[in-house]
PDB file of C-alpha atoms in Angstrom:
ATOM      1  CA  UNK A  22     -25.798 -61.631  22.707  1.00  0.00           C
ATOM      2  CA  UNK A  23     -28.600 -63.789  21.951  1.00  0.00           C
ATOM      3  CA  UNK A  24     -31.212 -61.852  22.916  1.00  0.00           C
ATOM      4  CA  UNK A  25     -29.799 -58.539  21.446  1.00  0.00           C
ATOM      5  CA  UNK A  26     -30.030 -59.999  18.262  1.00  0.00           C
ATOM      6  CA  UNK A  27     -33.514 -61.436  18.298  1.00  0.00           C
ATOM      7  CA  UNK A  28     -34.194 -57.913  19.945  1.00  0.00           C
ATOM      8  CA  UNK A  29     -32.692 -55.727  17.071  1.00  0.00           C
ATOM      9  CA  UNK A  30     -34.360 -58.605  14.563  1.00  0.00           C
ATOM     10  CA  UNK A  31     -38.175 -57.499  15.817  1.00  0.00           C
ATOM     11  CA  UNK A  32     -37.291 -53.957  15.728  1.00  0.00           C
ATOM     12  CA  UNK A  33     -36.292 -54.190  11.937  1.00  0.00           C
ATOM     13  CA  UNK A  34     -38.977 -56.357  11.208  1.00  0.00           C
ATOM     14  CA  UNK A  35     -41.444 -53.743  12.873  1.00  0.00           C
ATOM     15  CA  UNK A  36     -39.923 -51.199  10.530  1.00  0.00           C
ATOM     16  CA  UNK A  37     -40.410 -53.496   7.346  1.00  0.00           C
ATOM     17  CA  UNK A  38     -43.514 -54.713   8.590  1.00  0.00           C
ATOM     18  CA  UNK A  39     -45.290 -53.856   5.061  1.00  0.00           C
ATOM     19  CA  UNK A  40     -42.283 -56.346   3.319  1.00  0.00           C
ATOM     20  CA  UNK A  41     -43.152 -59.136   5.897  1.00  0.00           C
ATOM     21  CA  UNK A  42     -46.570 -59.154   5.417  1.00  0.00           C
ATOM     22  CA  UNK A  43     -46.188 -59.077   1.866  1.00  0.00           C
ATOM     23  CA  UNK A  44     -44.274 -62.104   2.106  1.00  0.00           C
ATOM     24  CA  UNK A  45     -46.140 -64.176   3.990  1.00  0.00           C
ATOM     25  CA  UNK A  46     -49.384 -63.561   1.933  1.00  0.00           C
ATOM     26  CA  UNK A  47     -47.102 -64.869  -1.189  1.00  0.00           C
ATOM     27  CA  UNK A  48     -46.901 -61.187  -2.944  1.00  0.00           C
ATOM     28  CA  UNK A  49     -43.451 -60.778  -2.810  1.00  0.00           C
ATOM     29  CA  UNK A  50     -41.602 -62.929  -3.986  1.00  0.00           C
ATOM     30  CA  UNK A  51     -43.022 -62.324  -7.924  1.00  0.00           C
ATOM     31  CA  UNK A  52     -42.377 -58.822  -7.569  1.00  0.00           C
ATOM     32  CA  UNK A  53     -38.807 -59.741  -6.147  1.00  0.00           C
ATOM     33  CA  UNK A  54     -38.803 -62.154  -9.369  1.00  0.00           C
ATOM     34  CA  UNK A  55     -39.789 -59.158 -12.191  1.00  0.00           C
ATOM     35  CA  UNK A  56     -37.674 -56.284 -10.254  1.00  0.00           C
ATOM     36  CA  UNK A  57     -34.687 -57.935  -9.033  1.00  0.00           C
ATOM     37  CA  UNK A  58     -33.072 -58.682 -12.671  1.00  0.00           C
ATOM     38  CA  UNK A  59     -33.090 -54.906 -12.869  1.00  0.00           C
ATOM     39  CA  UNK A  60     -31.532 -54.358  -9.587  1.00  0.00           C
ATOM     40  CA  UNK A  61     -28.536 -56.615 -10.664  1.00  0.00           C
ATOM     41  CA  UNK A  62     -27.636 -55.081 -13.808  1.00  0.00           C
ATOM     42  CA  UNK A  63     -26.767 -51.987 -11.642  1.00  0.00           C
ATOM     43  CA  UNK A  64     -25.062 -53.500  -8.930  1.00  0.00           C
ATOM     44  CA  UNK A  65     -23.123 -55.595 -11.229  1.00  0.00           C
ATOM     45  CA  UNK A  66     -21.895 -52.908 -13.166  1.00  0.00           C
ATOM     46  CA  UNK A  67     -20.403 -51.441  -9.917  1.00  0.00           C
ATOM     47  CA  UNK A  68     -18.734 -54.902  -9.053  1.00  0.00           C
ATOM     48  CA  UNK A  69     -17.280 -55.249 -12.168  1.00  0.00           C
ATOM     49  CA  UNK A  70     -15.782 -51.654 -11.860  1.00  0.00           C
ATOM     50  CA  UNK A  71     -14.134 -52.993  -8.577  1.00  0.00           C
ATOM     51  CA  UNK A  72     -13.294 -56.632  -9.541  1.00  0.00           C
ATOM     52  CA  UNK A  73     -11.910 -56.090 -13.458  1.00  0.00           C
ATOM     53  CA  UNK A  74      -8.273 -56.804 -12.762  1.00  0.00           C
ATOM     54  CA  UNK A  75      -9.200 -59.964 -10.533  1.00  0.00           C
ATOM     55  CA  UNK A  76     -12.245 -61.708 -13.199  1.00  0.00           C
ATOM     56  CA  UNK A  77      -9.753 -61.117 -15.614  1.00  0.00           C
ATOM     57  CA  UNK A  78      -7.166 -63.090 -13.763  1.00  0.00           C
ATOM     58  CA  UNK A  79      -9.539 -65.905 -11.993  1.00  0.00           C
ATOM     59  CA  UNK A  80     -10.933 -66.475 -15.693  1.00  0.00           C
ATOM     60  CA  UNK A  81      -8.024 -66.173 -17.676  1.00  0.00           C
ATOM     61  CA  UNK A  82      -7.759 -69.581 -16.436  1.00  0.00           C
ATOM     62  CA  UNK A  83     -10.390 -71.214 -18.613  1.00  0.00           C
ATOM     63  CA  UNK A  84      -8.270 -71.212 -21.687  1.00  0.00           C
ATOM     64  CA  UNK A  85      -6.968 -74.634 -20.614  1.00  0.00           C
ATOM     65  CA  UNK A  86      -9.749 -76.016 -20.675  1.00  0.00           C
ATOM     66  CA  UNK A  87     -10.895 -76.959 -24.050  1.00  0.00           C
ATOM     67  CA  UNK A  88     -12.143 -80.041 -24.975  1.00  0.00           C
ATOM     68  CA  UNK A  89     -11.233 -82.262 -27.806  1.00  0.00           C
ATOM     69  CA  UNK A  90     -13.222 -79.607 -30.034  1.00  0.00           C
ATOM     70  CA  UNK A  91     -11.127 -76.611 -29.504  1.00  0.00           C
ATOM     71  CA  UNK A  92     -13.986 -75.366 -27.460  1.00  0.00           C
ATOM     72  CA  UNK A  93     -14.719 -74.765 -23.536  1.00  0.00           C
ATOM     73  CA  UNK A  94     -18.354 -75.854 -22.618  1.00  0.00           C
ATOM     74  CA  UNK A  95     -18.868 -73.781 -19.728  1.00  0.00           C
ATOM     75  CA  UNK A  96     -21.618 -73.399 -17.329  1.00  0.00           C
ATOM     76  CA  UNK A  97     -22.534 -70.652 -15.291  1.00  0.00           C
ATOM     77  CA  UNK A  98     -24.898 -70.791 -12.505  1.00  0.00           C
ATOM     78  CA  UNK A  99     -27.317 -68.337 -11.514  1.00  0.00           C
ATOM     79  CA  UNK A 100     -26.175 -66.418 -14.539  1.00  0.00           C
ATOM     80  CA  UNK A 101     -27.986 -63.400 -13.848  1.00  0.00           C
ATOM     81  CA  UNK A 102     -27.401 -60.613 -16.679  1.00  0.00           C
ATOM     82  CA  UNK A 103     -24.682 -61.771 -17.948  1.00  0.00           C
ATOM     83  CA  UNK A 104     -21.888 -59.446 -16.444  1.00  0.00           C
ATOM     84  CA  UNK A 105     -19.333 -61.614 -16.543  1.00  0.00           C
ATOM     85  CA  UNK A 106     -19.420 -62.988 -19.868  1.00  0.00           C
ATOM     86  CA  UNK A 107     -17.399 -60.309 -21.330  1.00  0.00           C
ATOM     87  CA  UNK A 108     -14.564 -61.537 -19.018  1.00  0.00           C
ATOM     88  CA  UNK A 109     -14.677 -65.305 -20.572  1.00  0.00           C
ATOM     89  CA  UNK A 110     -11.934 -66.405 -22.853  1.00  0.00           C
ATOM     90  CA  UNK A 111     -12.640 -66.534 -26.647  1.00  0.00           C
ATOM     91  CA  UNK A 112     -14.206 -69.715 -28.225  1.00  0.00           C
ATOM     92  CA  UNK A 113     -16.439 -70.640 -25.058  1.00  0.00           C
ATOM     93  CA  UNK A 114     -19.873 -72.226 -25.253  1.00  0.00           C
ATOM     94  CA  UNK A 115     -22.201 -70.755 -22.807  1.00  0.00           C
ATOM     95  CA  UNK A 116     -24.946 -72.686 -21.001  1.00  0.00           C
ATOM     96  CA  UNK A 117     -26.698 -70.317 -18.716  1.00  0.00           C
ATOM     97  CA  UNK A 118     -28.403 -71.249 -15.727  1.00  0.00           C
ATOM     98  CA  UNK A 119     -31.305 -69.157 -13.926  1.00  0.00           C
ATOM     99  CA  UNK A 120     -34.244 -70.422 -11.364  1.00  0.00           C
ATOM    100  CA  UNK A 121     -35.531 -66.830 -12.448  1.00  0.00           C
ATOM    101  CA  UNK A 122     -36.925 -66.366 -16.235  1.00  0.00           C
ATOM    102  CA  UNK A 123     -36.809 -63.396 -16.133  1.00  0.00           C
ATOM    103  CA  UNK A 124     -33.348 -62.539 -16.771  1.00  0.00           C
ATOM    104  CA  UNK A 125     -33.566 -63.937 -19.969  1.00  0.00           C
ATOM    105  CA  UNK A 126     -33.743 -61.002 -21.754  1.00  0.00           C
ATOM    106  CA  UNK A 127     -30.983 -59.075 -19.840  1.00  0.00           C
ATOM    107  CA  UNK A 128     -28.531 -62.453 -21.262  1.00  0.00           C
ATOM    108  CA  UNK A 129     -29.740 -61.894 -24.813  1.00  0.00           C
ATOM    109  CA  UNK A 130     -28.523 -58.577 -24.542  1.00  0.00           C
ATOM    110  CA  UNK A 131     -25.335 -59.054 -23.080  1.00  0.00           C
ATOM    111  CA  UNK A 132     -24.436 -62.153 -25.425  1.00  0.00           C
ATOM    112  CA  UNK A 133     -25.070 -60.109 -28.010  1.00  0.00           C
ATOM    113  CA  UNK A 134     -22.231 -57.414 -27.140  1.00  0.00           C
ATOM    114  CA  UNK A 135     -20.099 -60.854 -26.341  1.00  0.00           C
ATOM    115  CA  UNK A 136     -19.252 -62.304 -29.701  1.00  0.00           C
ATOM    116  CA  UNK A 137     -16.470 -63.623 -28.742  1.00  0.00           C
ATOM    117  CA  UNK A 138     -18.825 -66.436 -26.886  1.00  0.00           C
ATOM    118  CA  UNK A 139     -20.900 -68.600 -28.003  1.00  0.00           C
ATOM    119  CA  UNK A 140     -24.212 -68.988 -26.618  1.00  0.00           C
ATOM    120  CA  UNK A 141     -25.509 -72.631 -26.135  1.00  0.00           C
ATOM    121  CA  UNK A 142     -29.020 -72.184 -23.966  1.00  0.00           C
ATOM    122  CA  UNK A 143     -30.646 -70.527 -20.748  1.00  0.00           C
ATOM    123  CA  UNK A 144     -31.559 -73.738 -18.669  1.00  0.00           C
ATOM    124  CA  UNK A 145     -34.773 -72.338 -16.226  1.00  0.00           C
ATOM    125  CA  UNK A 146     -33.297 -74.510 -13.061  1.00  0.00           C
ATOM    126  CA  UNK A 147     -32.082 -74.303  -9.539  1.00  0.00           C
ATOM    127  CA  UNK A 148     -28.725 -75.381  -9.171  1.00  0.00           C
ATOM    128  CA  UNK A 149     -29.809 -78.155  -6.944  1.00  0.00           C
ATOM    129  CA  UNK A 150     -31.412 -79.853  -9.801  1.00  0.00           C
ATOM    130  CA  UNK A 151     -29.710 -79.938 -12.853  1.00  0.00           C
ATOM    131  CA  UNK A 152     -31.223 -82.698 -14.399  1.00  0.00           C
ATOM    132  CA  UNK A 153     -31.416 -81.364 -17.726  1.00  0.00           C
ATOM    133  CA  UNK A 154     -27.555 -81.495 -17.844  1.00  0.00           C
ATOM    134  CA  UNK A 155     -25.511 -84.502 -18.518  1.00  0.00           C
ATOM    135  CA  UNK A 156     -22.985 -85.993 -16.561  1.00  0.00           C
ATOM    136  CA  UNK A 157     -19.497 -84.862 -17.512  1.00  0.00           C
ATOM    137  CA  UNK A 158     -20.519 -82.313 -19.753  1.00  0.00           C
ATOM    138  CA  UNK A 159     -19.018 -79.215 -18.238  1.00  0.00           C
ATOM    139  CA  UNK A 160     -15.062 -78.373 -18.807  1.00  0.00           C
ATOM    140  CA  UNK A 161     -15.812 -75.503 -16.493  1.00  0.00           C
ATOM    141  CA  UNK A 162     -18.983 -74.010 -13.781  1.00  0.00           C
ATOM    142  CA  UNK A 163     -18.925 -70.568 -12.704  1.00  0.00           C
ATOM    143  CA  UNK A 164     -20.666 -69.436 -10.175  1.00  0.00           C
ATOM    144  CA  UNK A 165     -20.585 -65.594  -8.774  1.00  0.00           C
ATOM    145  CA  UNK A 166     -22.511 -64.522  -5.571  1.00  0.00           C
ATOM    146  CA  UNK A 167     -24.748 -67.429  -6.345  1.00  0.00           C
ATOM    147  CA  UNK A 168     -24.126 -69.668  -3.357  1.00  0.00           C
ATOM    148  CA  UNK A 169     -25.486 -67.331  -0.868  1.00  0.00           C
ATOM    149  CA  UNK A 170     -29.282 -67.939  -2.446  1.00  0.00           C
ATOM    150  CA  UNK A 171     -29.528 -71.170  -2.685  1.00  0.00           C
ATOM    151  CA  UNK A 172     -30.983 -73.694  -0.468  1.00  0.00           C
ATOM    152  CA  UNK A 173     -29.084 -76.111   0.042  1.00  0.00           C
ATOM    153  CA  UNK A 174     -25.178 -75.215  -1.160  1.00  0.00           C
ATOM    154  CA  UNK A 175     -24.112 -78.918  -0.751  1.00  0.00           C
ATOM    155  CA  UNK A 176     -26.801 -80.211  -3.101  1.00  0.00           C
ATOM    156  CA  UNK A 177     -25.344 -77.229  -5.609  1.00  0.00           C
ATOM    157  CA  UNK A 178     -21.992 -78.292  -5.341  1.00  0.00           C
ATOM    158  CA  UNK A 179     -22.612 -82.036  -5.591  1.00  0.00           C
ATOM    159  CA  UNK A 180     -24.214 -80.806  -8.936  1.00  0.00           C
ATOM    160  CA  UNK A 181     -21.493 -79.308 -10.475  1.00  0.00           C
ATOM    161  CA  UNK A 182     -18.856 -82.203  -9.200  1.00  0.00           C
ATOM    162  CA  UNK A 183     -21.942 -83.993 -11.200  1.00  0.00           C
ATOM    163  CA  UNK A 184     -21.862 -81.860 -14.312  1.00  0.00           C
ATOM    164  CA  UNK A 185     -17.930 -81.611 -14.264  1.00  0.00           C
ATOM    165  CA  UNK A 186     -15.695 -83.635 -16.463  1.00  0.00           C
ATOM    166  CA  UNK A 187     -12.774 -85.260 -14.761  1.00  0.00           C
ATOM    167  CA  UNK A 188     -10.157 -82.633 -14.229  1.00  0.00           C
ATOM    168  CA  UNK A 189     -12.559 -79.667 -15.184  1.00  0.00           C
ATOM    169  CA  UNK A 190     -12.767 -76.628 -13.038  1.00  0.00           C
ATOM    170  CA  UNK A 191     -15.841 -75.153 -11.011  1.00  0.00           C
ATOM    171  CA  UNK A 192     -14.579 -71.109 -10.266  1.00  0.00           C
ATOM    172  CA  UNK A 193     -16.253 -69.320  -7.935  1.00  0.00           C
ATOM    173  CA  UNK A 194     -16.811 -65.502  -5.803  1.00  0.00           C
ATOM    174  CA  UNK A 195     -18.949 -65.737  -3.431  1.00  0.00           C
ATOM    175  CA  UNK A 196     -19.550 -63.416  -0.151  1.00  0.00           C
ATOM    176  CA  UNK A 197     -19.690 -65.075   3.490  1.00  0.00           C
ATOM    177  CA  UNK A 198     -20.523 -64.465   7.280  1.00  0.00           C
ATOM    178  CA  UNK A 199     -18.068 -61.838   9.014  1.00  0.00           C
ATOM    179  CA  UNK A 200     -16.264 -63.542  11.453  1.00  0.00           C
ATOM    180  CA  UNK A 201     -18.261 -64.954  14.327  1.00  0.00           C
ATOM    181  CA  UNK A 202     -18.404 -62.615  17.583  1.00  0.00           C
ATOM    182  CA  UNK A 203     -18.045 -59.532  15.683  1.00  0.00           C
ATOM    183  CA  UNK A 204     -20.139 -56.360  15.525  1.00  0.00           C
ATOM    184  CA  UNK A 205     -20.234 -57.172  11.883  1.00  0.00           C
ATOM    185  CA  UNK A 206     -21.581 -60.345  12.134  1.00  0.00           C
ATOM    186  CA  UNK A 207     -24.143 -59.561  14.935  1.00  0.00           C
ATOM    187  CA  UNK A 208     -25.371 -57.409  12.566  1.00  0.00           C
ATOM    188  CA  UNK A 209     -25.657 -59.864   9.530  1.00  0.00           C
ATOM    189  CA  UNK A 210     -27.505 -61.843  12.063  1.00  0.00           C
ATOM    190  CA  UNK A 211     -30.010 -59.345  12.529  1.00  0.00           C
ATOM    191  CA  UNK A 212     -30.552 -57.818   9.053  1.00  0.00           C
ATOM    192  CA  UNK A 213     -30.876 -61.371   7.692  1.00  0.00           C
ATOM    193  CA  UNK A 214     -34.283 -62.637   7.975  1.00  0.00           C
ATOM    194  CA  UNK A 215     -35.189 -59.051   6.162  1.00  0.00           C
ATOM    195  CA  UNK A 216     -32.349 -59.503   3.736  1.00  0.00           C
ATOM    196  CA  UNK A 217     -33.624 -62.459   2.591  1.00  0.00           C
ATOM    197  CA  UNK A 218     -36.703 -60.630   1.080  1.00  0.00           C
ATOM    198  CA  UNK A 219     -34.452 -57.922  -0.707  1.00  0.00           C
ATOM    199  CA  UNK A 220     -32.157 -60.096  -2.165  1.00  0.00           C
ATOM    200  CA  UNK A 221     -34.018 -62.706  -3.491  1.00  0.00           C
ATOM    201  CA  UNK A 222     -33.223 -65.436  -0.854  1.00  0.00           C
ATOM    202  CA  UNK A 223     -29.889 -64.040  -0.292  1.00  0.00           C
ATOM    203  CA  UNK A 224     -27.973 -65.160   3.124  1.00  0.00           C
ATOM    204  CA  UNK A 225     -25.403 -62.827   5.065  1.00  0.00           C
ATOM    205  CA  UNK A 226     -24.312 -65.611   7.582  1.00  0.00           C
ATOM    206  CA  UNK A 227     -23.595 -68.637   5.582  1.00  0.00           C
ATOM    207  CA  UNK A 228     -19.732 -70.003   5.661  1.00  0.00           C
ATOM    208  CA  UNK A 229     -19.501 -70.583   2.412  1.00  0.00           C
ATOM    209  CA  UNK A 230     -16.023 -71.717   2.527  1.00  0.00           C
ATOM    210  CA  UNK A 231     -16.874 -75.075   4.589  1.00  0.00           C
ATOM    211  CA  UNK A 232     -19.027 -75.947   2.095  1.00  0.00           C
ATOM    212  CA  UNK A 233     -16.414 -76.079  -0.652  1.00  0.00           C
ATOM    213  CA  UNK A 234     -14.032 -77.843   1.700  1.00  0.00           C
ATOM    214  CA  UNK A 235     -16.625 -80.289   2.442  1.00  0.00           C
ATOM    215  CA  UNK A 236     -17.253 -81.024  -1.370  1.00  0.00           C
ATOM    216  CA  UNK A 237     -14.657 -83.462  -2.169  1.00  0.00           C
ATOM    217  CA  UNK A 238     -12.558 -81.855  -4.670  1.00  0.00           C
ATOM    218  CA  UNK A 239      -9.049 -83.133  -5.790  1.00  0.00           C
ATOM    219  CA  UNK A 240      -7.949 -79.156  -5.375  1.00  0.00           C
ATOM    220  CA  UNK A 241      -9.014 -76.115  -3.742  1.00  0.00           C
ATOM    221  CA  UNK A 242      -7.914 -72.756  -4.086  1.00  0.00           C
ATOM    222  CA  UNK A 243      -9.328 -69.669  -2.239  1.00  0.00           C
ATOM    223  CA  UNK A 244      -8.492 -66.367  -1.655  1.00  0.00           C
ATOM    224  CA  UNK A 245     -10.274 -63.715   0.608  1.00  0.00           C
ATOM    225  CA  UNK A 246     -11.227 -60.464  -0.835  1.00  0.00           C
ATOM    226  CA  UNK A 247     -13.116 -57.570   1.155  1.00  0.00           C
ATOM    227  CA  UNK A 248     -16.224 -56.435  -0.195  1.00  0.00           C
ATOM    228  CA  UNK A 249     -16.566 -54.055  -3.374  1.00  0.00           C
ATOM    229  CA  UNK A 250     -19.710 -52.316  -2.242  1.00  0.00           C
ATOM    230  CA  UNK A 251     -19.117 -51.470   1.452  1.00  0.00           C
ATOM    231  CA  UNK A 252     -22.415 -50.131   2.272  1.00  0.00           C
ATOM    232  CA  UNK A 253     -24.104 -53.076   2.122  1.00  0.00           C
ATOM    233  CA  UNK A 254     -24.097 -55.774   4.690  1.00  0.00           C
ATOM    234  CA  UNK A 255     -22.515 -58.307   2.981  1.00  0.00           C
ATOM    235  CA  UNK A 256     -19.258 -59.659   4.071  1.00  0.00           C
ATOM    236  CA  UNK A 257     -15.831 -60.886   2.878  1.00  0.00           C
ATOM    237  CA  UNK A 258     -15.669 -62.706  -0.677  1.00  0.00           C
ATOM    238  CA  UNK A 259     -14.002 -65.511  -1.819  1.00  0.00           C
ATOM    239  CA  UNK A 260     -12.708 -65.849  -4.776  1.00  0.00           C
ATOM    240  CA  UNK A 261     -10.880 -69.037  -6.304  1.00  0.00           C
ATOM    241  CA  UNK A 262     -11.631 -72.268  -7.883  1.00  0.00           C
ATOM    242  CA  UNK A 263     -11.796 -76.191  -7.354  1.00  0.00           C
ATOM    243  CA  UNK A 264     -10.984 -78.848  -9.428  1.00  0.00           C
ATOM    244  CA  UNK A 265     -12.695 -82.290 -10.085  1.00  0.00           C
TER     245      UNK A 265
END
């Protein structure tokens, strides 16, 4: 099975060859950087068409968590264009979190049809790093098809346990490896190291659901979901959240 894979891997990179090379002379990845916001404000609009009912009912849950100002300081990592914030409870204060400055301008727009929220700052950071954030300032982290990107998701989530206030709530959807042995996942295996380039570091065949059961968390609730866009290669999601 091994050497199928590695097999159908050279055949797709011969057929991307132009992406490859691209990438190893170091002229992808700004392109990726300038184009990709724009390829995420249509997908997301398809995924929220999907996942309405179930945002609505994962982040109904923040209303509980307001502070001793009335108000939930929420984080969201790898914010994107802002598609979720119109799901977010009334009275939140929004610190958005982006390696990628360029979707700066796609979150000005959407806070601006969310004035329900209120906007604190976009923080230009990977969400291994969060320096710029104190400890215990969060009541709540989102994070939504994020994890997959990253490099290191442990680092990430020993960020937001960081970032957390005792008892506040990280909530998550995130997509993971088909299950191992399958068709499915033999082919994640092989579209990966091409995926990669596409979707902006984006992994097919990470078990993202280790990870949060790894992260030391008083509570952890998940719940599988299949995936909204079916054409693509990406797997299962998971949808639920963990508490500090």
């Amino acid at each position: 099975m091994d050497a199928l894979v590695r097999l159908l891997q050279l055949l797709v990179f011969l057929l991307t060859l132009p992406l490859h090379l691209m990438a190893l002379l170091g002229f992808w990845e700004p392109l990726c950087k300038t184009y990709f916001p724009y390829l995420m404000a249509v997908l997301t609009v398809k995924n929220n068409r999907v996942m309405e009912n179930k945002k609505r009912e994962l982040f109904s849950q923040i209303n509980g968590l307001a502070g001793t100002s009335g108000k939930v300081a929420l984080l969201e990592l790898g914010c994107g264009t802002g598609a979720n914030f119109r799901f977010y409870p009334a009275g939140c204060k929004i610190t958005c979190l982006d390696p990628n400055p360029h979707f700066e301008k796609f979150l000005t727009k959407s806070m601006a049809e969310n004035r329900h929220l209120e906007y604190e700052r976009f923080v230009v950071a990977f969400g291994e790093d969060m320096r710029q954030l104190a400890d215990g300032s969060m009541d709540a982290v989102v994070s939504t098809l994020v994890l997959c990107s990253v490099e290191s998701p442990k680092r990430v989530l020993q960020e937001v346990r960081r970032v957390l206030r005792p008892g506040g709530v990280f909530f998550f959807w995130e997509h993971m490896a088909e299950p191992r042995g399958s068709w499915a996942f033999l082919w994640q295996q092989v579209l990966e190291p091409t995926w990669k380039h596409i979707g902006d570091g984006c992994h097919l065949t990470r078990e993202t659901w280790r990870d949060l059961e790894n992260a030391q968390f008083s509570e952890l609730q998940v719940e599988q979901q299949p995936p909204p866009i079916k054409w693509l290669p990406v797997g299962p999601h998971i949808m639920g959240k963990a508490v500090k």
